[in-house]
């Protein structure tokens, strides 16, 4: 199985989503950008990839991409919020000041 460093994330600005292809299947995280914040609104991943455990790997890869942009994250998607809660120590600095999840 691939890890987050091996996944290639593409920012499709036209569709406002981060994309990756794993095993010839497309996974996406839709976003909305506002000032210095990016709202991660909806995760789409084929069921077969979820069953193989790729959900967390994909979310981690997208969060690492955002971290490099020096932008804050608002995890409005339940999947992303759950991942950040599970990995609070690593990603709490990405949340806007005063936001707890």
PDB file of N, CA and C in Angstrom:
ATOM      1  N   UNK A   1       0.837  -1.197   0.000  1.00  0.00           N
ATOM      2  CA  UNK A   1       0.000   0.000   0.000  1.00  0.00           C
ATOM      3  C   UNK A   1       0.876   1.252   0.000  1.00  0.00           C
ATOM      4  N   UNK A   2       0.421   2.268  -0.718  1.00  0.00           N
ATOM      5  CA  UNK A   2       1.162   3.530  -0.778  1.00  0.00           C
ATOM      6  C   UNK A   2       1.000   4.281   0.543  1.00  0.00           C
ATOM      7  N   UNK A   3       1.995   5.123   0.854  1.00  0.00           N
ATOM      8  CA  UNK A   3       1.829   6.007   1.999  1.00  0.00           C
ATOM      9  C   UNK A   3       1.632   7.441   1.493  1.00  0.00           C
ATOM     10  N   UNK A   4       1.403   8.370   2.412  1.00  0.00           N
ATOM     11  CA  UNK A   4       1.042   9.743   2.037  1.00  0.00           C
ATOM     12  C   UNK A   4       2.116  10.422   1.182  1.00  0.00           C
ATOM     13  N   UNK A   5       3.399  10.089   1.419  1.00  0.00           N
ATOM     14  CA  UNK A   5       4.462  10.724   0.637  1.00  0.00           C
ATOM     15  C   UNK A   5       4.459  10.256  -0.818  1.00  0.00           C
ATOM     16  N   UNK A   6       3.922   9.083  -1.057  1.00  0.00           N
ATOM     17  CA  UNK A   6       3.936   8.513  -2.404  1.00  0.00           C
ATOM     18  C   UNK A   6       2.733   8.936  -3.245  1.00  0.00           C
ATOM     19  N   UNK A   7       1.728   9.475  -2.599  1.00  0.00           N
ATOM     20  CA  UNK A   7       0.521   9.879  -3.328  1.00  0.00           C
ATOM     21  C   UNK A   7       0.756  11.244  -3.973  1.00  0.00           C
ATOM     22  N   UNK A   8       0.408  11.351  -5.230  1.00  0.00           N
ATOM     23  CA  UNK A   8       0.557  12.623  -5.940  1.00  0.00           C
ATOM     24  C   UNK A   8      -0.784  13.352  -5.900  1.00  0.00           C
ATOM     25  N   UNK A   9      -0.757  14.547  -5.314  1.00  0.00           N
ATOM     26  CA  UNK A   9      -1.967  15.363  -5.172  1.00  0.00           C
ATOM     27  C   UNK A   9      -1.955  16.435  -6.257  1.00  0.00           C
ATOM     28  N   UNK A  10      -3.074  16.561  -6.941  1.00  0.00           N
ATOM     29  CA  UNK A  10      -3.252  17.619  -7.939  1.00  0.00           C
ATOM     30  C   UNK A  10      -4.324  18.565  -7.422  1.00  0.00           C
ATOM     31  N   UNK A  11      -4.067  19.862  -7.530  1.00  0.00           N
ATOM     32  CA  UNK A  11      -5.063  20.863  -7.152  1.00  0.00           C
ATOM     33  C   UNK A  11      -5.802  21.272  -8.423  1.00  0.00           C
ATOM     34  N   UNK A  12      -7.019  20.791  -8.582  1.00  0.00           N
ATOM     35  CA  UNK A  12      -7.844  21.152  -9.729  1.00  0.00           C
ATOM     36  C   UNK A  12      -8.604  22.425  -9.354  1.00  0.00           C
ATOM     37  N   UNK A  13      -8.014  23.573  -9.678  1.00  0.00           N
ATOM     38  CA  UNK A  13      -8.596  24.852  -9.258  1.00  0.00           C
ATOM     39  C   UNK A  13      -9.926  25.121  -9.944  1.00  0.00           C
ATOM     40  N   UNK A  14     -10.100  24.607 -11.163  1.00  0.00           N
ATOM     41  CA  UNK A  14     -11.350  24.809 -11.890  1.00  0.00           C
ATOM     42  C   UNK A  14     -12.516  24.141 -11.158  1.00  0.00           C
ATOM     43  N   UNK A  15     -12.308  22.904 -10.719  1.00  0.00           N
ATOM     44  CA  UNK A  15     -13.360  22.180  -9.984  1.00  0.00           C
ATOM     45  C   UNK A  15     -13.271  22.396  -8.471  1.00  0.00           C
ATOM     46  N   UNK A  16     -12.251  23.117  -8.039  1.00  0.00           N
ATOM     47  CA  UNK A  16     -11.997  23.376  -6.613  1.00  0.00           C
ATOM     48  C   UNK A  16     -11.964  22.070  -5.823  1.00  0.00           C
ATOM     49  N   UNK A  17     -11.023  21.225  -6.220  1.00  0.00           N
ATOM     50  CA  UNK A  17     -10.846  19.979  -5.481  1.00  0.00           C
ATOM     51  C   UNK A  17      -9.413  19.478  -5.613  1.00  0.00           C
ATOM     52  N   UNK A  18      -8.969  18.817  -4.556  1.00  0.00           N
ATOM     53  CA  UNK A  18      -7.701  18.101  -4.599  1.00  0.00           C
ATOM     54  C   UNK A  18      -8.014  16.718  -5.139  1.00  0.00           C
ATOM     55  N   UNK A  19      -7.129  16.220  -5.994  1.00  0.00           N
ATOM     56  CA  UNK A  19      -7.383  14.933  -6.642  1.00  0.00           C
ATOM     57  C   UNK A  19      -6.155  14.044  -6.555  1.00  0.00           C
ATOM     58  N   UNK A  20      -6.419  12.751  -6.552  1.00  0.00           N
ATOM     59  CA  UNK A  20      -5.358  11.769  -6.702  1.00  0.00           C
ATOM     60  C   UNK A  20      -5.953  10.537  -7.376  1.00  0.00           C
ATOM     61  N   UNK A  21      -5.101   9.784  -8.024  1.00  0.00           N
ATOM     62  CA  UNK A  21      -5.535   8.533  -8.625  1.00  0.00           C
ATOM     63  C   UNK A  21      -4.753   7.399  -7.964  1.00  0.00           C
ATOM     64  N   UNK A  22      -5.492   6.466  -7.397  1.00  0.00           N
ATOM     65  CA  UNK A  22      -4.892   5.300  -6.742  1.00  0.00           C
ATOM     66  C   UNK A  22      -5.495   4.066  -7.414  1.00  0.00           C
ATOM     67  N   UNK A  23      -4.650   3.177  -7.878  1.00  0.00           N
ATOM     68  CA  UNK A  23      -5.135   1.968  -8.572  1.00  0.00           C
ATOM     69  C   UNK A  23      -6.141   2.316  -9.675  1.00  0.00           C
ATOM     70  N   UNK A  24      -5.831   3.312 -10.463  1.00  0.00           N
ATOM     71  CA  UNK A  24      -6.664   3.784 -11.582  1.00  0.00           C
ATOM     72  C   UNK A  24      -8.034   4.305 -11.147  1.00  0.00           C
ATOM     73  N   UNK A  25      -8.186   4.671  -9.868  1.00  0.00           N
ATOM     74  CA  UNK A  25      -9.461   5.202  -9.390  1.00  0.00           C
ATOM     75  C   UNK A  25      -9.250   6.603  -8.813  1.00  0.00           C
ATOM     76  N   UNK A  26     -10.157   7.507  -9.146  1.00  0.00           N
ATOM     77  CA  UNK A  26     -10.046   8.901  -8.723  1.00  0.00           C
ATOM     78  C   UNK A  26     -10.638   9.099  -7.326  1.00  0.00           C
ATOM     79  N   UNK A  27      -9.899   9.800  -6.483  1.00  0.00           N
ATOM     80  CA  UNK A  27     -10.393  10.227  -5.170  1.00  0.00           C
ATOM     81  C   UNK A  27     -10.258  11.746  -5.124  1.00  0.00           C
ATOM     82  N   UNK A  28     -11.218  12.414  -4.493  1.00  0.00           N
ATOM     83  CA  UNK A  28     -11.191  13.879  -4.452  1.00  0.00           C
ATOM     84  C   UNK A  28     -11.571  14.404  -3.067  1.00  0.00           C
ATOM     85  N   UNK A  29     -11.082  15.605  -2.782  1.00  0.00           N
ATOM     86  CA  UNK A  29     -11.547  16.377  -1.628  1.00  0.00           C
ATOM     87  C   UNK A  29     -11.908  17.752  -2.158  1.00  0.00           C
ATOM     88  N   UNK A  30     -13.191  18.090  -2.076  1.00  0.00           N
ATOM     89  CA  UNK A  30     -13.649  19.400  -2.535  1.00  0.00           C
ATOM     90  C   UNK A  30     -13.289  20.452  -1.501  1.00  0.00           C
ATOM     91  N   UNK A  31     -13.039  21.672  -1.985  1.00  0.00           N
ATOM     92  CA  UNK A  31     -12.670  22.743  -1.056  1.00  0.00           C
ATOM     93  C   UNK A  31     -13.256  24.078  -1.493  1.00  0.00           C
ATOM     94  N   UNK A  32     -13.273  24.979  -0.532  1.00  0.00           N
ATOM     95  CA  UNK A  32     -13.617  26.377  -0.800  1.00  0.00           C
ATOM     96  C   UNK A  32     -12.539  27.194  -0.116  1.00  0.00           C
ATOM     97  N   UNK A  33     -12.034  28.199  -0.804  1.00  0.00           N
ATOM     98  CA  UNK A  33     -10.968  29.017  -0.222  1.00  0.00           C
ATOM     99  C   UNK A  33     -11.506  30.389   0.126  1.00  0.00           C
ATOM    100  N   UNK A  34     -11.105  30.876   1.285  1.00  0.00           N
ATOM    101  CA  UNK A  34     -11.543  32.178   1.749  1.00  0.00           C
ATOM    102  C   UNK A  34     -10.372  32.812   2.493  1.00  0.00           C
ATOM    103  N   UNK A  35      -9.873  33.912   1.987  1.00  0.00           N
ATOM    104  CA  UNK A  35      -8.701  34.576   2.573  1.00  0.00           C
ATOM    105  C   UNK A  35      -7.584  33.559   2.798  1.00  0.00           C
ATOM    106  N   UNK A  36      -7.143  33.402   4.041  1.00  0.00           N
ATOM    107  CA  UNK A  36      -6.029  32.480   4.323  1.00  0.00           C
ATOM    108  C   UNK A  36      -6.537  31.149   4.881  1.00  0.00           C
ATOM    109  N   UNK A  37      -7.786  30.800   4.555  1.00  0.00           N
ATOM    110  CA  UNK A  37      -8.354  29.545   5.051  1.00  0.00           C
ATOM    111  C   UNK A  37      -8.836  28.709   3.879  1.00  0.00           C
ATOM    112  N   UNK A  38      -8.723  27.398   4.040  1.00  0.00           N
ATOM    113  CA  UNK A  38      -9.261  26.484   3.036  1.00  0.00           C
ATOM    114  C   UNK A  38     -10.240  25.551   3.759  1.00  0.00           C
ATOM    115  N   UNK A  39     -11.461  25.543   3.271  1.00  0.00           N
ATOM    116  CA  UNK A  39     -12.515  24.713   3.852  1.00  0.00           C
ATOM    117  C   UNK A  39     -12.552  23.398   3.079  1.00  0.00           C
ATOM    118  N   UNK A  40     -12.262  22.305   3.753  1.00  0.00           N
ATOM    119  CA  UNK A  40     -12.318  20.991   3.107  1.00  0.00           C
ATOM    120  C   UNK A  40     -13.735  20.462   3.326  1.00  0.00           C
ATOM    121  N   UNK A  41     -14.527  20.475   2.258  1.00  0.00           N
ATOM    122  CA  UNK A  41     -15.967  20.289   2.418  1.00  0.00           C
ATOM    123  C   UNK A  41     -16.478  18.880   2.164  1.00  0.00           C
ATOM    124  N   UNK A  42     -15.851  18.144   1.256  1.00  0.00           N
ATOM    125  CA  UNK A  42     -16.420  16.840   0.907  1.00  0.00           C
ATOM    126  C   UNK A  42     -15.342  15.916   0.358  1.00  0.00           C
ATOM    127  N   UNK A  43     -15.305  14.705   0.900  1.00  0.00           N
ATOM    128  CA  UNK A  43     -14.345  13.704   0.440  1.00  0.00           C
ATOM    129  C   UNK A  43     -15.097  12.674  -0.395  1.00  0.00           C
ATOM    130  N   UNK A  44     -14.551  12.371  -1.568  1.00  0.00           N
ATOM    131  CA  UNK A  44     -15.095  11.272  -2.369  1.00  0.00           C
ATOM    132  C   UNK A  44     -13.979  10.259  -2.590  1.00  0.00           C
ATOM    133  N   UNK A  45     -14.262   9.024  -2.231  1.00  0.00           N
ATOM    134  CA  UNK A  45     -13.304   7.956  -2.463  1.00  0.00           C
ATOM    135  C   UNK A  45     -14.081   6.692  -2.792  1.00  0.00           C
ATOM    136  N   UNK A  46     -13.700   6.002  -3.883  1.00  0.00           N
ATOM    137  CA  UNK A  46     -14.368   4.734  -4.212  1.00  0.00           C
ATOM    138  C   UNK A  46     -14.296   3.752  -3.036  1.00  0.00           C
ATOM    139  N   UNK A  47     -15.372   2.998  -2.860  1.00  0.00           N
ATOM    140  CA  UNK A  47     -15.479   2.054  -1.737  1.00  0.00           C
ATOM    141  C   UNK A  47     -14.288   1.089  -1.669  1.00  0.00           C
ATOM    142  N   UNK A  48     -13.822   0.618  -2.820  1.00  0.00           N
ATOM    143  CA  UNK A  48     -12.697  -0.332  -2.831  1.00  0.00           C
ATOM    144  C   UNK A  48     -11.444   0.281  -2.206  1.00  0.00           C
ATOM    145  N   UNK A  49     -11.215   1.574  -2.462  1.00  0.00           N
ATOM    146  CA  UNK A  49     -10.038   2.233  -1.880  1.00  0.00           C
ATOM    147  C   UNK A  49     -10.217   2.437  -0.382  1.00  0.00           C
ATOM    148  N   UNK A  50     -11.447   2.776   0.033  1.00  0.00           N
ATOM    149  CA  UNK A  50     -11.714   2.922   1.477  1.00  0.00           C
ATOM    150  C   UNK A  50     -11.418   1.618   2.195  1.00  0.00           C
ATOM    151  N   UNK A  51     -11.891   0.521   1.607  1.00  0.00           N
ATOM    152  CA  UNK A  51     -11.695  -0.798   2.232  1.00  0.00           C
ATOM    153  C   UNK A  51     -10.217  -1.149   2.346  1.00  0.00           C
ATOM    154  N   UNK A  52      -9.397  -0.624   1.447  1.00  0.00           N
ATOM    155  CA  UNK A  52      -7.953  -0.886   1.503  1.00  0.00           C
ATOM    156  C   UNK A  52      -7.224   0.090   2.438  1.00  0.00           C
ATOM    157  N   UNK A  53      -7.967   1.002   3.062  1.00  0.00           N
ATOM    158  CA  UNK A  53      -7.371   1.900   4.045  1.00  0.00           C
ATOM    159  C   UNK A  53      -6.770   3.172   3.473  1.00  0.00           C
ATOM    160  N   UNK A  54      -7.184   3.558   2.277  1.00  0.00           N
ATOM    161  CA  UNK A  54      -6.575   4.729   1.647  1.00  0.00           C
ATOM    162  C   UNK A  54      -7.167   6.064   2.092  1.00  0.00           C
ATOM    163  N   UNK A  55      -8.295   6.059   2.795  1.00  0.00           N
ATOM    164  CA  UNK A  55      -8.925   7.328   3.188  1.00  0.00           C
ATOM    165  C   UNK A  55      -7.954   8.193   4.002  1.00  0.00           C
ATOM    166  N   UNK A  56      -7.393   7.625   5.072  1.00  0.00           N
ATOM    167  CA  UNK A  56      -6.477   8.392   5.923  1.00  0.00           C
ATOM    168  C   UNK A  56      -5.221   8.810   5.170  1.00  0.00           C
ATOM    169  N   UNK A  57      -4.730   7.937   4.302  1.00  0.00           N
ATOM    170  CA  UNK A  57      -3.514   8.237   3.535  1.00  0.00           C
ATOM    171  C   UNK A  57      -3.765   9.445   2.619  1.00  0.00           C
ATOM    172  N   UNK A  58      -4.912   9.463   1.964  1.00  0.00           N
ATOM    173  CA  UNK A  58      -5.269  10.568   1.063  1.00  0.00           C
ATOM    174  C   UNK A  58      -5.456  11.872   1.834  1.00  0.00           C
ATOM    175  N   UNK A  59      -6.187  11.818   2.935  1.00  0.00           N
ATOM    176  CA  UNK A  59      -6.406  13.037   3.741  1.00  0.00           C
ATOM    177  C   UNK A  59      -5.067  13.563   4.248  1.00  0.00           C
ATOM    178  N   UNK A  60      -4.205  12.681   4.715  1.00  0.00           N
ATOM    179  CA  UNK A  60      -2.885  13.105   5.201  1.00  0.00           C
ATOM    180  C   UNK A  60      -2.095  13.787   4.087  1.00  0.00           C
ATOM    181  N   UNK A  61      -2.117  13.219   2.885  1.00  0.00           N
ATOM    182  CA  UNK A  61      -1.380  13.804   1.763  1.00  0.00           C
ATOM    183  C   UNK A  61      -1.901  15.203   1.438  1.00  0.00           C
ATOM    184  N   UNK A  62      -3.224  15.386   1.470  1.00  0.00           N
ATOM    185  CA  UNK A  62      -3.808  16.709   1.198  1.00  0.00           C
ATOM    186  C   UNK A  62      -3.430  17.700   2.303  1.00  0.00           C
ATOM    187  N   UNK A  63      -3.477  17.275   3.551  1.00  0.00           N
ATOM    188  CA  UNK A  63      -3.106  18.179   4.656  1.00  0.00           C
ATOM    189  C   UNK A  63      -1.637  18.576   4.559  1.00  0.00           C
ATOM    190  N   UNK A  64      -0.782  17.671   4.152  1.00  0.00           N
ATOM    191  CA  UNK A  64       0.642  18.005   3.981  1.00  0.00           C
ATOM    192  C   UNK A  64       0.813  19.031   2.857  1.00  0.00           C
ATOM    193  N   UNK A  65       0.043  18.875   1.792  1.00  0.00           N
ATOM    194  CA  UNK A  65       0.063  19.841   0.679  1.00  0.00           C
ATOM    195  C   UNK A  65      -0.353  21.230   1.175  1.00  0.00           C
ATOM    196  N   UNK A  66      -1.406  21.283   1.980  1.00  0.00           N
ATOM    197  CA  UNK A  66      -1.913  22.565   2.499  1.00  0.00           C
ATOM    198  C   UNK A  66      -0.899  23.177   3.469  1.00  0.00           C
ATOM    199  N   UNK A  67      -0.275  22.342   4.278  1.00  0.00           N
ATOM    200  CA  UNK A  67       0.715  22.812   5.251  1.00  0.00           C
ATOM    201  C   UNK A  67       1.823  23.591   4.537  1.00  0.00           C
ATOM    202  N   UNK A  68       2.240  23.109   3.370  1.00  0.00           N
ATOM    203  CA  UNK A  68       3.302  23.779   2.611  1.00  0.00           C
ATOM    204  C   UNK A  68       2.863  25.148   2.097  1.00  0.00           C
ATOM    205  N   UNK A  69       1.571  25.368   1.988  1.00  0.00           N
ATOM    206  CA  UNK A  69       1.055  26.657   1.497  1.00  0.00           C
ATOM    207  C   UNK A  69       0.897  27.690   2.610  1.00  0.00           C
ATOM    208  N   UNK A  70       1.147  27.258   3.846  1.00  0.00           N
ATOM    209  CA  UNK A  70       1.009  28.159   4.978  1.00  0.00           C
ATOM    210  C   UNK A  70      -0.420  28.710   5.073  1.00  0.00           C
ATOM    211  N   UNK A  71      -1.386  27.823   4.910  1.00  0.00           N
ATOM    212  CA  UNK A  71      -2.812  28.169   4.940  1.00  0.00           C
ATOM    213  C   UNK A  71      -3.468  27.387   6.068  1.00  0.00           C
ATOM    214  N   UNK A  72      -4.496  27.966   6.665  1.00  0.00           N
ATOM    215  CA  UNK A  72      -5.250  27.281   7.725  1.00  0.00           C
ATOM    216  C   UNK A  72      -6.336  26.404   7.113  1.00  0.00           C
ATOM    217  N   UNK A  73      -6.717  25.362   7.852  1.00  0.00           N
ATOM    218  CA  UNK A  73      -7.715  24.404   7.366  1.00  0.00           C
ATOM    219  C   UNK A  73      -8.962  24.442   8.245  1.00  0.00           C
ATOM    220  N   UNK A  74     -10.125  24.521   7.589  1.00  0.00           N
ATOM    221  CA  UNK A  74     -11.410  24.361   8.277  1.00  0.00           C
ATOM    222  C   UNK A  74     -11.973  23.026   7.804  1.00  0.00           C
ATOM    223  N   UNK A  75     -11.936  22.002   8.653  1.00  0.00           N
ATOM    224  CA  UNK A  75     -12.394  20.682   8.223  1.00  0.00           C
ATOM    225  C   UNK A  75     -13.911  20.554   8.352  1.00  0.00           C
ATOM    226  N   UNK A  76     -14.647  21.016   7.351  1.00  0.00           N
ATOM    227  CA  UNK A  76     -16.100  20.915   7.416  1.00  0.00           C
ATOM    228  C   UNK A  76     -16.583  19.524   7.000  1.00  0.00           C
ATOM    229  N   UNK A  77     -15.732  18.745   6.360  1.00  0.00           N
ATOM    230  CA  UNK A  77     -16.070  17.356   6.037  1.00  0.00           C
ATOM    231  C   UNK A  77     -15.877  16.496   7.289  1.00  0.00           C
ATOM    232  N   UNK A  78     -16.870  15.673   7.626  1.00  0.00           N
ATOM    233  CA  UNK A  78     -16.723  14.800   8.814  1.00  0.00           C
ATOM    234  C   UNK A  78     -15.504  13.883   8.720  1.00  0.00           C
ATOM    235  N   UNK A  79     -15.180  13.402   7.526  1.00  0.00           N
ATOM    236  CA  UNK A  79     -14.020  12.511   7.370  1.00  0.00           C
ATOM    237  C   UNK A  79     -12.724  13.226   7.709  1.00  0.00           C
ATOM    238  N   UNK A  80     -12.602  14.476   7.260  1.00  0.00           N
ATOM    239  CA  UNK A  80     -11.381  15.244   7.526  1.00  0.00           C
ATOM    240  C   UNK A  80     -11.314  15.612   9.006  1.00  0.00           C
ATOM    241  N   UNK A  81     -12.450  16.031   9.577  1.00  0.00           N
ATOM    242  CA  UNK A  81     -12.479  16.392  11.001  1.00  0.00           C
ATOM    243  C   UNK A  81     -12.080  15.195  11.863  1.00  0.00           C
ATOM    244  N   UNK A  82     -12.587  14.020  11.523  1.00  0.00           N
ATOM    245  CA  UNK A  82     -12.264  12.804  12.274  1.00  0.00           C
ATOM    246  C   UNK A  82     -10.766  12.503  12.179  1.00  0.00           C
ATOM    247  N   UNK A  83     -10.196  12.661  10.990  1.00  0.00           N
ATOM    248  CA  UNK A  83      -8.768  12.405  10.806  1.00  0.00           C
ATOM    249  C   UNK A  83      -7.934  13.382  11.643  1.00  0.00           C
ATOM    250  N   UNK A  84      -8.310  14.659  11.625  1.00  0.00           N
ATOM    251  CA  UNK A  84      -7.544  15.654  12.398  1.00  0.00           C
ATOM    252  C   UNK A  84      -7.672  15.371  13.892  1.00  0.00           C
ATOM    253  N   UNK A  85      -8.870  14.981  14.339  1.00  0.00           N
ATOM    254  CA  UNK A  85      -9.036  14.623  15.755  1.00  0.00           C
ATOM    255  C   UNK A  85      -8.115  13.466  16.135  1.00  0.00           C
ATOM    256  N   UNK A  86      -8.029  12.451  15.251  1.00  0.00           N
ATOM    257  CA  UNK A  86      -7.177  11.285  15.510  1.00  0.00           C
ATOM    258  C   UNK A  86      -5.696  11.655  15.518  1.00  0.00           C
ATOM    259  N   UNK A  87      -5.337  12.700  14.784  1.00  0.00           N
ATOM    260  CA  UNK A  87      -3.932  13.103  14.631  1.00  0.00           C
ATOM    261  C   UNK A  87      -3.743  14.543  15.101  1.00  0.00           C
ATOM    262  N   UNK A  88      -4.409  14.862  16.206  1.00  0.00           N
ATOM    263  CA  UNK A  88      -4.466  16.244  16.701  1.00  0.00           C
ATOM    264  C   UNK A  88      -3.087  16.879  16.872  1.00  0.00           C
ATOM    265  N   UNK A  89      -2.179  16.125  17.462  1.00  0.00           N
ATOM    266  CA  UNK A  89      -0.851  16.700  17.745  1.00  0.00           C
ATOM    267  C   UNK A  89      -0.156  17.147  16.458  1.00  0.00           C
ATOM    268  N   UNK A  90      -0.292  16.363  15.411  1.00  0.00           N
ATOM    269  CA  UNK A  90       0.411  16.657  14.160  1.00  0.00           C
ATOM    270  C   UNK A  90      -0.233  17.803  13.376  1.00  0.00           C
ATOM    271  N   UNK A  91      -1.572  17.939  13.468  1.00  0.00           N
ATOM    272  CA  UNK A  91      -2.262  18.879  12.581  1.00  0.00           C
ATOM    273  C   UNK A  91      -2.983  20.031  13.274  1.00  0.00           C
ATOM    274  N   UNK A  92      -2.916  20.119  14.607  1.00  0.00           N
ATOM    275  CA  UNK A  92      -3.673  21.188  15.275  1.00  0.00           C
ATOM    276  C   UNK A  92      -3.206  22.580  14.849  1.00  0.00           C
ATOM    277  N   UNK A  93      -1.950  22.707  14.437  1.00  0.00           N
ATOM    278  CA  UNK A  93      -1.443  24.019  14.003  1.00  0.00           C
ATOM    279  C   UNK A  93      -2.059  24.465  12.673  1.00  0.00           C
ATOM    280  N   UNK A  94      -2.686  23.559  11.940  1.00  0.00           N
ATOM    281  CA  UNK A  94      -3.347  23.932  10.691  1.00  0.00           C
ATOM    282  C   UNK A  94      -4.709  24.569  10.937  1.00  0.00           C
ATOM    283  N   UNK A  95      -5.280  24.322  12.119  1.00  0.00           N
ATOM    284  CA  UNK A  95      -6.604  24.891  12.409  1.00  0.00           C
ATOM    285  C   UNK A  95      -6.494  26.371  12.713  1.00  0.00           C
ATOM    286  N   UNK A  96      -7.508  27.167  12.315  1.00  0.00           N
ATOM    287  CA  UNK A  96      -7.490  28.585  12.663  1.00  0.00           C
ATOM    288  C   UNK A  96      -7.500  28.764  14.183  1.00  0.00           C
ATOM    289  N   UNK A  97      -6.954  29.856  14.643  1.00  0.00           N
ATOM    290  CA  UNK A  97      -6.900  30.160  16.071  1.00  0.00           C
ATOM    291  C   UNK A  97      -8.323  30.134  16.639  1.00  0.00           C
ATOM    292  N   UNK A  98      -8.488  29.480  17.773  1.00  0.00           N
ATOM    293  CA  UNK A  98      -9.799  29.453  18.418  1.00  0.00           C
ATOM    294  C   UNK A  98     -10.721  28.348  17.936  1.00  0.00           C
ATOM    295  N   UNK A  99     -10.314  27.584  16.943  1.00  0.00           N
ATOM    296  CA  UNK A  99     -11.151  26.490  16.430  1.00  0.00           C
ATOM    297  C   UNK A  99     -10.679  25.180  17.042  1.00  0.00           C
ATOM    298  N   UNK A 100     -11.606  24.493  17.700  1.00  0.00           N
ATOM    299  CA  UNK A 100     -11.317  23.174  18.250  1.00  0.00           C
ATOM    300  C   UNK A 100     -12.274  22.179  17.620  1.00  0.00           C
ATOM    301  N   UNK A 101     -11.759  21.003  17.346  1.00  0.00           N
ATOM    302  CA  UNK A 101     -12.653  19.977  16.775  1.00  0.00           C
ATOM    303  C   UNK A 101     -12.572  18.712  17.609  1.00  0.00           C
TER     304      UNK A 101
END
